[in-house]
Amino acid sequence: MSVLTLASDPQDATALEGAEAHHARLAGELAGRVKMLLTAVDRDPGAAEKIHAGLVTFCDRSLLPHAAAEEAVLYPVAHGMPEARLLIESLIGEHRCLTALVDALRAAPSPAGAAADARALQVLFEEHVAKENGLVLPLLAMTPEVCLAELLADMHHRLASDVSAAGAQGDQNIKEGQDMQEQIEETGGCGGVCACGGTEETAEPELDVREVPHALRHATVFGALDAVPAGTAMVLVAPHDPLPLLAQIEQRSPGTFSVEYLERGPEAWRLRLSHR
C-alpha cells in the first residue's frame, strides 16, 4: 500500500513521508551514538567520556524537544479520537520513560555506568517511533477533518524554539564533558576509575551496519561519526562498498574525515574513518 492511499490528500501524504523520514534520522543518530558509547567503554575510556557527553547533548537538543513538540501539537488531536485515546496515553507514558532514561544518562558517574541506560533508551525510542509511524501518523493523515501537514508545520515551529532553549543546557553538558576530559589528559589517567593511561594501545570502535535496517543505516553512521572525537577514528563495516555513503559524509562534513579501506569484500567492506 502506497503512502498516498494512507492520506486524505497529497499534502498530508508528503507530510507523513517527511515525518517518518525525520523519525528515521533521529532513531539512526541515536543508535549510532549509543553503539559508539558501548564500544568505547570497553576499548577507549577517554573517548567514552566525550561520547557520553555528546549523547546527553543530542538527547537534550533533539530527542526530548521532539517529544515535547509531539505532546503539544500531535497528541491532543489524536487523543480526541476514541480509537486512539488509550494509545496516546501510553505514548505519553513512554515519553516519561524516555525522559527518565535521559536523566539517568546525565547523572551517570561514568560512561560505563551509563551504558545500560543508553541501550534501553535506544530500544524504547525505536519501539516508540514504530507505533507513531504505524498507527498515529496514518490515523491523522487519513482523517479528512485533520490537516497533518499543518500540524507538523506547527510542531516544527515549536521544535525550533525548544531546541534553542535546550541549547544552553546542552552547551553546559558539553563544557562539563570537556572539563572532565581535560582532567584526564592532565593527570594521565582517571584516578583509577578505569584502565586508561596505561601502555596498551586502545582499539578503535567498530560500527557494523550490516544488521541495521536499511532505512536507518545512513543516519546511524552519521550519528556514530558525530560521536567520534577529533584525532580519533572508527571502523565501519558495511555489506557493500559504501561509495554513496562516503559521498554524503563528505558533503555533510567537507574535509573532516579521511577514509582507508581495510577490507574490500566479498562478505564485508571494512573502512577506517579518521576524524582529522
C-alpha positions as a Markdown table, in Angstrom:
| # | Residue | x | y | z |
|---|---|---|---|---|
| 1 | Met | 0.0 | 0.0 | 0.0 |
| 2 | Ser | 1.5 | 3.4 | -1.0 |
| 3 | Val | 1.7 | 6.4 | 1.2 |
| 4 | Leu | -0.8 | 8.2 | -0.9 |
| 5 | Thr | -3.5 | 5.7 | -0.1 |
| 6 | Leu | -3.0 | 6.3 | 3.6 |
| 7 | Ala | -3.6 | 10.0 | 3.4 |
| 8 | Ser | -6.7 | 12.1 | 2.8 |
| 9 | Asp | -4.8 | 14.4 | 0.3 |
| 10 | Pro | -1.4 | 14.6 | -1.4 |
| 11 | Gln | -0.2 | 17.3 | 1.0 |
| 12 | Asp | -0.7 | 15.1 | 4.0 |
| 13 | Ala | 0.9 | 12.2 | 2.2 |
| 14 | Thr | 4.0 | 14.2 | 1.7 |
| 15 | Ala | 3.9 | 15.4 | 5.3 |
| 16 | Leu | 3.5 | 11.8 | 6.5 |
| 17 | Glu | 6.5 | 10.7 | 4.5 |
| 18 | Gly | 8.6 | 13.6 | 5.9 |
| 19 | Ala | 7.6 | 12.8 | 9.5 |
| 20 | Glu | 8.7 | 9.1 | 9.0 |
| 21 | Ala | 12.0 | 10.2 | 7.5 |
| 22 | His | 12.6 | 12.5 | 10.4 |
| 23 | His | 11.9 | 9.7 | 12.8 |
| 24 | Ala | 14.4 | 7.5 | 10.9 |
| 25 | Arg | 17.1 | 10.2 | 11.2 |
| 26 | Leu | 16.5 | 10.6 | 15.0 |
| 27 | Ala | 16.5 | 6.8 | 15.6 |
| 28 | Gly | 19.5 | 6.3 | 13.4 |
| 29 | Glu | 21.6 | 9.0 | 15.1 |
| 30 | Leu | 20.6 | 7.7 | 18.5 |
| 31 | Ala | 21.6 | 4.2 | 17.5 |
| 32 | Gly | 25.0 | 5.4 | 16.2 |
| 33 | Arg | 25.8 | 7.3 | 19.3 |
| 34 | Val | 24.8 | 4.5 | 21.6 |
| 35 | Lys | 26.8 | 2.0 | 19.6 |
| 36 | Met | 29.9 | 4.2 | 19.8 |
| 37 | Leu | 29.4 | 4.6 | 23.6 |
| 38 | Leu | 29.1 | 0.9 | 24.2 |
| 39 | Thr | 32.2 | 0.2 | 22.1 |
| 40 | Ala | 34.3 | 3.0 | 23.6 |
| 41 | Val | 33.5 | 2.0 | 27.2 |
| 42 | Asp | 35.4 | -1.3 | 26.6 |
| 43 | Arg | 38.1 | 0.0 | 24.2 |
| 44 | Asp | 38.8 | 3.7 | 24.9 |
| 45 | Pro | 37.5 | 5.1 | 28.2 |
| 46 | Gly | 38.9 | 8.5 | 27.5 |
| 47 | Ala | 36.9 | 8.8 | 24.2 |
| 48 | Ala | 33.9 | 7.4 | 26.0 |
| 49 | Glu | 33.7 | 10.5 | 28.2 |
| 50 | Lys | 33.2 | 12.7 | 25.3 |
| 51 | Ile | 30.8 | 10.3 | 23.6 |
| 52 | His | 28.8 | 10.1 | 26.7 |
| 53 | Ala | 28.5 | 13.9 | 27.0 |
| 54 | Gly | 27.6 | 14.2 | 23.3 |
| 55 | Leu | 24.8 | 11.6 | 23.7 |
| 56 | Val | 23.3 | 13.6 | 26.5 |
| 57 | Thr | 23.6 | 16.8 | 24.5 |
| 58 | Phe | 21.9 | 15.1 | 21.5 |
| 59 | Cys | 19.0 | 14.0 | 23.7 |
| 60 | Asp | 18.6 | 17.5 | 25.2 |
| 61 | Arg | 18.7 | 19.2 | 21.9 |
| 62 | Ser | 16.9 | 16.8 | 19.6 |
| 63 | Leu | 15.2 | 13.8 | 21.3 |
| 64 | Leu | 13.4 | 15.5 | 24.3 |
| 65 | Pro | 12.3 | 18.6 | 22.4 |
| 66 | His | 10.8 | 16.4 | 19.7 |
| 67 | Ala | 8.8 | 14.5 | 22.3 |
| 68 | Ala | 7.6 | 17.8 | 23.9 |
| 69 | Ala | 6.5 | 19.2 | 20.5 |
| 70 | Glu | 4.6 | 16.0 | 19.8 |
| 71 | Glu | 2.7 | 16.3 | 23.1 |
| 72 | Ala | 1.9 | 19.9 | 22.4 |
| 73 | Val | 0.6 | 19.5 | 18.8 |
| 74 | Leu | 0.0 | 16.0 | 17.6 |
| 75 | Tyr | -1.1 | 14.1 | 20.7 |
| 76 | Pro | -4.0 | 16.3 | 21.7 |
| 77 | Val | -5.6 | 15.9 | 18.3 |
| 78 | Ala | -5.1 | 12.2 | 18.2 |
| 79 | His | -6.3 | 11.9 | 21.8 |
| 80 | Gly | -9.6 | 13.3 | 20.8 |
| 81 | Met | -10.3 | 10.3 | 18.6 |
| 82 | Pro | -11.8 | 7.5 | 20.6 |
| 83 | Glu | -9.9 | 4.8 | 18.7 |
| 84 | Ala | -6.5 | 6.4 | 19.6 |
| 85 | Arg | -7.1 | 7.7 | 23.1 |
| 86 | Leu | -5.5 | 4.8 | 25.0 |
| 87 | Leu | -2.6 | 4.6 | 22.6 |
| 88 | Ile | -1.8 | 8.3 | 23.1 |
| 89 | Glu | -1.9 | 7.9 | 26.8 |
| 90 | Ser | 0.5 | 5.0 | 26.6 |
| 91 | Leu | 2.8 | 7.0 | 24.3 |
| 92 | Ile | 2.8 | 9.9 | 26.8 |
| 93 | Gly | 3.8 | 7.4 | 29.4 |
| 94 | Glu | 6.7 | 6.3 | 27.2 |
| 95 | His | 7.8 | 9.9 | 26.9 |
| 96 | Arg | 8.1 | 10.0 | 30.7 |
| 97 | Cys | 10.2 | 6.8 | 30.5 |
| 98 | Leu | 12.4 | 8.4 | 27.8 |
| 99 | Thr | 12.9 | 11.5 | 29.9 |
| 100 | Ala | 13.8 | 9.4 | 33.0 |
| 101 | Leu | 16.4 | 7.4 | 30.9 |
| 102 | Val | 18.0 | 10.7 | 29.7 |
| 103 | Asp | 18.1 | 11.9 | 33.3 |
| 104 | Ala | 19.8 | 8.7 | 34.3 |
| 105 | Leu | 22.4 | 9.1 | 31.5 |
| 106 | Arg | 23.0 | 12.7 | 32.6 |
| 107 | Ala | 23.5 | 11.6 | 36.3 |
| 108 | Ala | 25.7 | 8.6 | 35.5 |
| 109 | Pro | 29.1 | 8.9 | 37.2 |
| 110 | Ser | 30.9 | 7.3 | 34.3 |
| 111 | Pro | 30.2 | 6.1 | 30.7 |
| 112 | Ala | 30.3 | 2.5 | 31.9 |
| 113 | Gly | 27.5 | 3.3 | 34.3 |
| 114 | Ala | 25.5 | 4.9 | 31.5 |
| 115 | Ala | 25.8 | 2.0 | 29.1 |
| 116 | Ala | 22.7 | 0.1 | 30.1 |
| 117 | Asp | 20.5 | 3.2 | 30.2 |
| 118 | Ala | 21.8 | 4.2 | 26.8 |
| 119 | Arg | 20.9 | 0.9 | 25.3 |
| 120 | Ala | 17.4 | 0.9 | 27.0 |
| 121 | Leu | 16.8 | 4.4 | 25.6 |
| 122 | Gln | 17.6 | 3.2 | 22.1 |
| 123 | Val | 15.3 | 0.2 | 22.3 |
| 124 | Leu | 12.4 | 2.2 | 23.8 |
| 125 | Phe | 12.7 | 5.0 | 21.2 |
| 126 | Glu | 12.8 | 2.7 | 18.3 |
| 127 | Glu | 9.6 | 0.9 | 19.5 |
| 128 | His | 8.0 | 4.3 | 20.3 |
| 129 | Val | 8.5 | 5.7 | 16.8 |
| 130 | Ala | 7.4 | 2.4 | 15.2 |
| 131 | Lys | 4.0 | 3.0 | 16.9 |
| 132 | Glu | 3.8 | 6.6 | 15.8 |
| 133 | Asn | 4.8 | 5.7 | 12.2 |
| 134 | Gly | 2.4 | 2.7 | 12.0 |
| 135 | Leu | -0.6 | 4.0 | 14.0 |
| 136 | Val | -0.7 | 7.6 | 15.0 |
| 137 | Leu | 0.6 | 9.4 | 11.9 |
| 138 | Pro | -1.5 | 7.3 | 9.4 |
| 139 | Leu | -4.6 | 7.9 | 11.5 |
| 140 | Leu | -4.1 | 11.6 | 11.4 |
| 141 | Ala | -3.3 | 11.6 | 7.7 |
| 142 | Met | -6.4 | 9.6 | 6.9 |
| 143 | Thr | -8.8 | 11.8 | 8.8 |
| 144 | Pro | -10.3 | 14.4 | 6.5 |
| 145 | Glu | -11.0 | 16.8 | 9.3 |
| 146 | Val | -7.3 | 16.9 | 10.3 |
| 147 | Cys | -4.6 | 18.5 | 8.3 |
| 148 | Leu | -1.4 | 16.6 | 9.2 |
| 149 | Ala | 0.7 | 19.0 | 7.1 |
| 150 | Glu | -0.4 | 22.0 | 9.2 |
| 151 | Leu | 0.1 | 20.1 | 12.5 |
| 152 | Leu | 3.6 | 19.1 | 11.6 |
| 153 | Ala | 4.4 | 22.7 | 10.5 |
| 154 | Asp | 3.2 | 23.9 | 13.9 |
| 155 | Met | 5.2 | 21.1 | 15.6 |
| 156 | His | 8.4 | 22.0 | 13.8 |
| 157 | His | 8.0 | 25.7 | 14.7 |
| 158 | Arg | 7.7 | 24.7 | 18.3 |
| 159 | Leu | 10.5 | 22.3 | 18.0 |
| 160 | Ala | 12.8 | 25.0 | 16.7 |
| 161 | Ser | 12.0 | 27.1 | 19.8 |
| 162 | Asp | 12.5 | 24.2 | 22.1 |
| 163 | Val | 15.9 | 23.3 | 20.6 |
| 164 | Ser | 17.1 | 26.9 | 21.0 |
| 165 | Ala | 16.0 | 26.8 | 24.7 |
| 166 | Ala | 17.7 | 23.5 | 25.2 |
| 167 | Gly | 20.9 | 24.7 | 23.6 |
| 168 | Ala | 22.1 | 26.5 | 26.8 |
| 169 | Gln | 21.8 | 23.3 | 28.8 |
| 170 | Gly | 23.4 | 21.3 | 26.1 |
| 171 | Asp | 26.4 | 23.7 | 26.0 |
| 172 | Gln | 26.8 | 23.3 | 29.7 |
| 173 | Asn | 26.8 | 19.5 | 29.3 |
| 174 | Ile | 29.5 | 19.8 | 26.6 |
| 175 | Lys | 31.6 | 22.1 | 28.8 |
| 176 | Glu | 31.4 | 19.6 | 31.7 |
| 177 | Gly | 32.4 | 16.8 | 29.5 |
| 178 | Gln | 35.3 | 18.8 | 28.1 |
| 179 | Asp | 36.5 | 19.8 | 31.6 |
| 180 | Met | 36.4 | 16.1 | 32.7 |
| 181 | Gln | 38.4 | 15.1 | 29.6 |
| 182 | Glu | 41.0 | 17.8 | 30.3 |
| 183 | Gln | 41.4 | 16.5 | 33.8 |
| 184 | Ile | 42.0 | 13.0 | 32.4 |
| 185 | Glu | 44.6 | 14.3 | 30.0 |
| 186 | Glu | 46.4 | 16.4 | 32.6 |
| 187 | Thr | 46.7 | 13.6 | 35.1 |
| 188 | Gly | 47.5 | 10.9 | 32.5 |
| 189 | Gly | 44.6 | 8.8 | 33.8 |
| 190 | Cys | 41.3 | 8.9 | 35.6 |
| 191 | Gly | 42.4 | 8.3 | 39.2 |
| 192 | Gly | 42.0 | 4.6 | 39.0 |
| 193 | Val | 38.4 | 4.6 | 37.8 |
| 194 | Cys | 39.2 | 2.9 | 34.6 |
| 195 | Ala | 42.2 | 1.4 | 32.8 |
| 196 | Cys | 43.1 | 4.5 | 30.8 |
| 197 | Gly | 46.6 | 5.9 | 30.9 |
| 198 | Gly | 48.3 | 2.5 | 30.5 |
| 199 | Thr | 50.6 | 1.5 | 27.8 |
| 200 | Glu | 48.2 | -0.8 | 26.0 |
| 201 | Glu | 47.1 | 0.6 | 22.7 |
| 202 | Thr | 43.3 | 1.2 | 22.6 |
| 203 | Ala | 41.3 | -0.4 | 19.8 |
| 204 | Glu | 39.2 | 1.7 | 17.5 |
| 205 | Pro | 35.4 | 1.4 | 18.0 |
| 206 | Glu | 33.7 | -0.5 | 15.2 |
| 207 | Leu | 30.3 | 0.1 | 13.8 |
| 208 | Asp | 28.8 | -2.9 | 11.9 |
| 209 | Val | 25.8 | -1.7 | 9.9 |
| 210 | Arg | 25.1 | -5.0 | 8.1 |
| 211 | Glu | 22.2 | -5.8 | 10.6 |
| 212 | Val | 20.9 | -2.2 | 10.8 |
| 213 | Pro | 17.6 | -1.7 | 8.9 |
| 214 | His | 18.3 | 0.0 | 5.5 |
| 215 | Ala | 16.1 | 3.0 | 6.4 |
| 216 | Leu | 18.2 | 3.7 | 9.4 |
| 217 | Arg | 21.6 | 2.8 | 8.1 |
| 218 | His | 23.0 | 6.2 | 6.9 |
| 219 | Ala | 21.6 | 8.1 | 9.8 |
| 220 | Thr | 23.2 | 5.5 | 12.2 |
| 221 | Val | 26.6 | 6.1 | 10.5 |
| 222 | Phe | 26.1 | 9.9 | 10.7 |
| 223 | Gly | 25.3 | 9.6 | 14.4 |
| 224 | Ala | 28.3 | 7.5 | 15.1 |
| 225 | Leu | 30.6 | 9.9 | 13.2 |
| 226 | Asp | 29.2 | 12.8 | 15.2 |
| 227 | Ala | 30.3 | 10.9 | 18.3 |
| 228 | Val | 33.9 | 10.4 | 17.1 |
| 229 | Pro | 36.3 | 12.8 | 18.9 |
| 230 | Ala | 38.7 | 14.8 | 16.7 |
| 231 | Gly | 42.1 | 13.0 | 16.4 |
| 232 | Thr | 40.5 | 9.5 | 16.7 |
| 233 | Ala | 38.8 | 7.1 | 14.3 |
| 234 | Met | 36.1 | 4.5 | 13.9 |
| 235 | Val | 35.9 | 1.4 | 11.7 |
| 236 | Leu | 32.8 | 1.0 | 9.6 |
| 237 | Val | 31.7 | -2.5 | 8.5 |
| 238 | Ala | 29.3 | -2.5 | 5.5 |
| 239 | Pro | 27.7 | -5.2 | 3.3 |
| 240 | His | 29.0 | -3.5 | 0.1 |
| 241 | Asp | 31.3 | -0.7 | -1.0 |
| 242 | Pro | 29.6 | 2.3 | 0.6 |
| 243 | Leu | 30.6 | 4.9 | -2.1 |
| 244 | Pro | 27.2 | 6.8 | -2.0 |
| 245 | Leu | 27.5 | 7.0 | 1.8 |
| 246 | Leu | 31.1 | 8.3 | 1.6 |
| 247 | Ala | 29.9 | 11.0 | -0.8 |
| 248 | Gln | 27.2 | 12.0 | 1.7 |
| 249 | Ile | 29.7 | 12.1 | 4.5 |
| 250 | Glu | 32.0 | 14.4 | 2.6 |
| 251 | Gln | 29.1 | 16.6 | 1.5 |
| 252 | Arg | 27.9 | 16.8 | 5.1 |
| 253 | Ser | 31.3 | 17.4 | 6.7 |
| 254 | Pro | 33.7 | 18.5 | 4.0 |
| 255 | Gly | 37.3 | 17.6 | 4.7 |
| 256 | Thr | 36.6 | 16.3 | 8.2 |
| 257 | Phe | 37.1 | 12.5 | 7.7 |
| 258 | Ser | 39.8 | 10.6 | 5.8 |
| 259 | Val | 39.0 | 7.1 | 4.6 |
| 260 | Glu | 41.2 | 4.0 | 4.5 |
| 261 | Tyr | 39.9 | 0.6 | 3.2 |
| 262 | Leu | 40.9 | -2.2 | 5.5 |
| 263 | Glu | 38.9 | -5.0 | 3.7 |
| 264 | Arg | 37.2 | -5.0 | 0.3 |
| 265 | Gly | 34.6 | -7.8 | 0.4 |
| 266 | Pro | 33.2 | -10.1 | -0.7 |
| 267 | Glu | 31.4 | -10.7 | 2.6 |
| 268 | Ala | 32.1 | -7.3 | 4.2 |
| 269 | Trp | 33.8 | -4.0 | 3.5 |
| 270 | Arg | 35.8 | -2.5 | 6.4 |
| 271 | Leu | 36.8 | 1.1 | 6.4 |
| 272 | Arg | 38.7 | 3.3 | 8.9 |
| 273 | Leu | 37.1 | 6.8 | 9.1 |
| 274 | Ser | 39.6 | 9.1 | 10.8 |
| 275 | His | 38.4 | 12.4 | 12.3 |
| 276 | Arg | 41.1 | 14.9 | 11.3 |
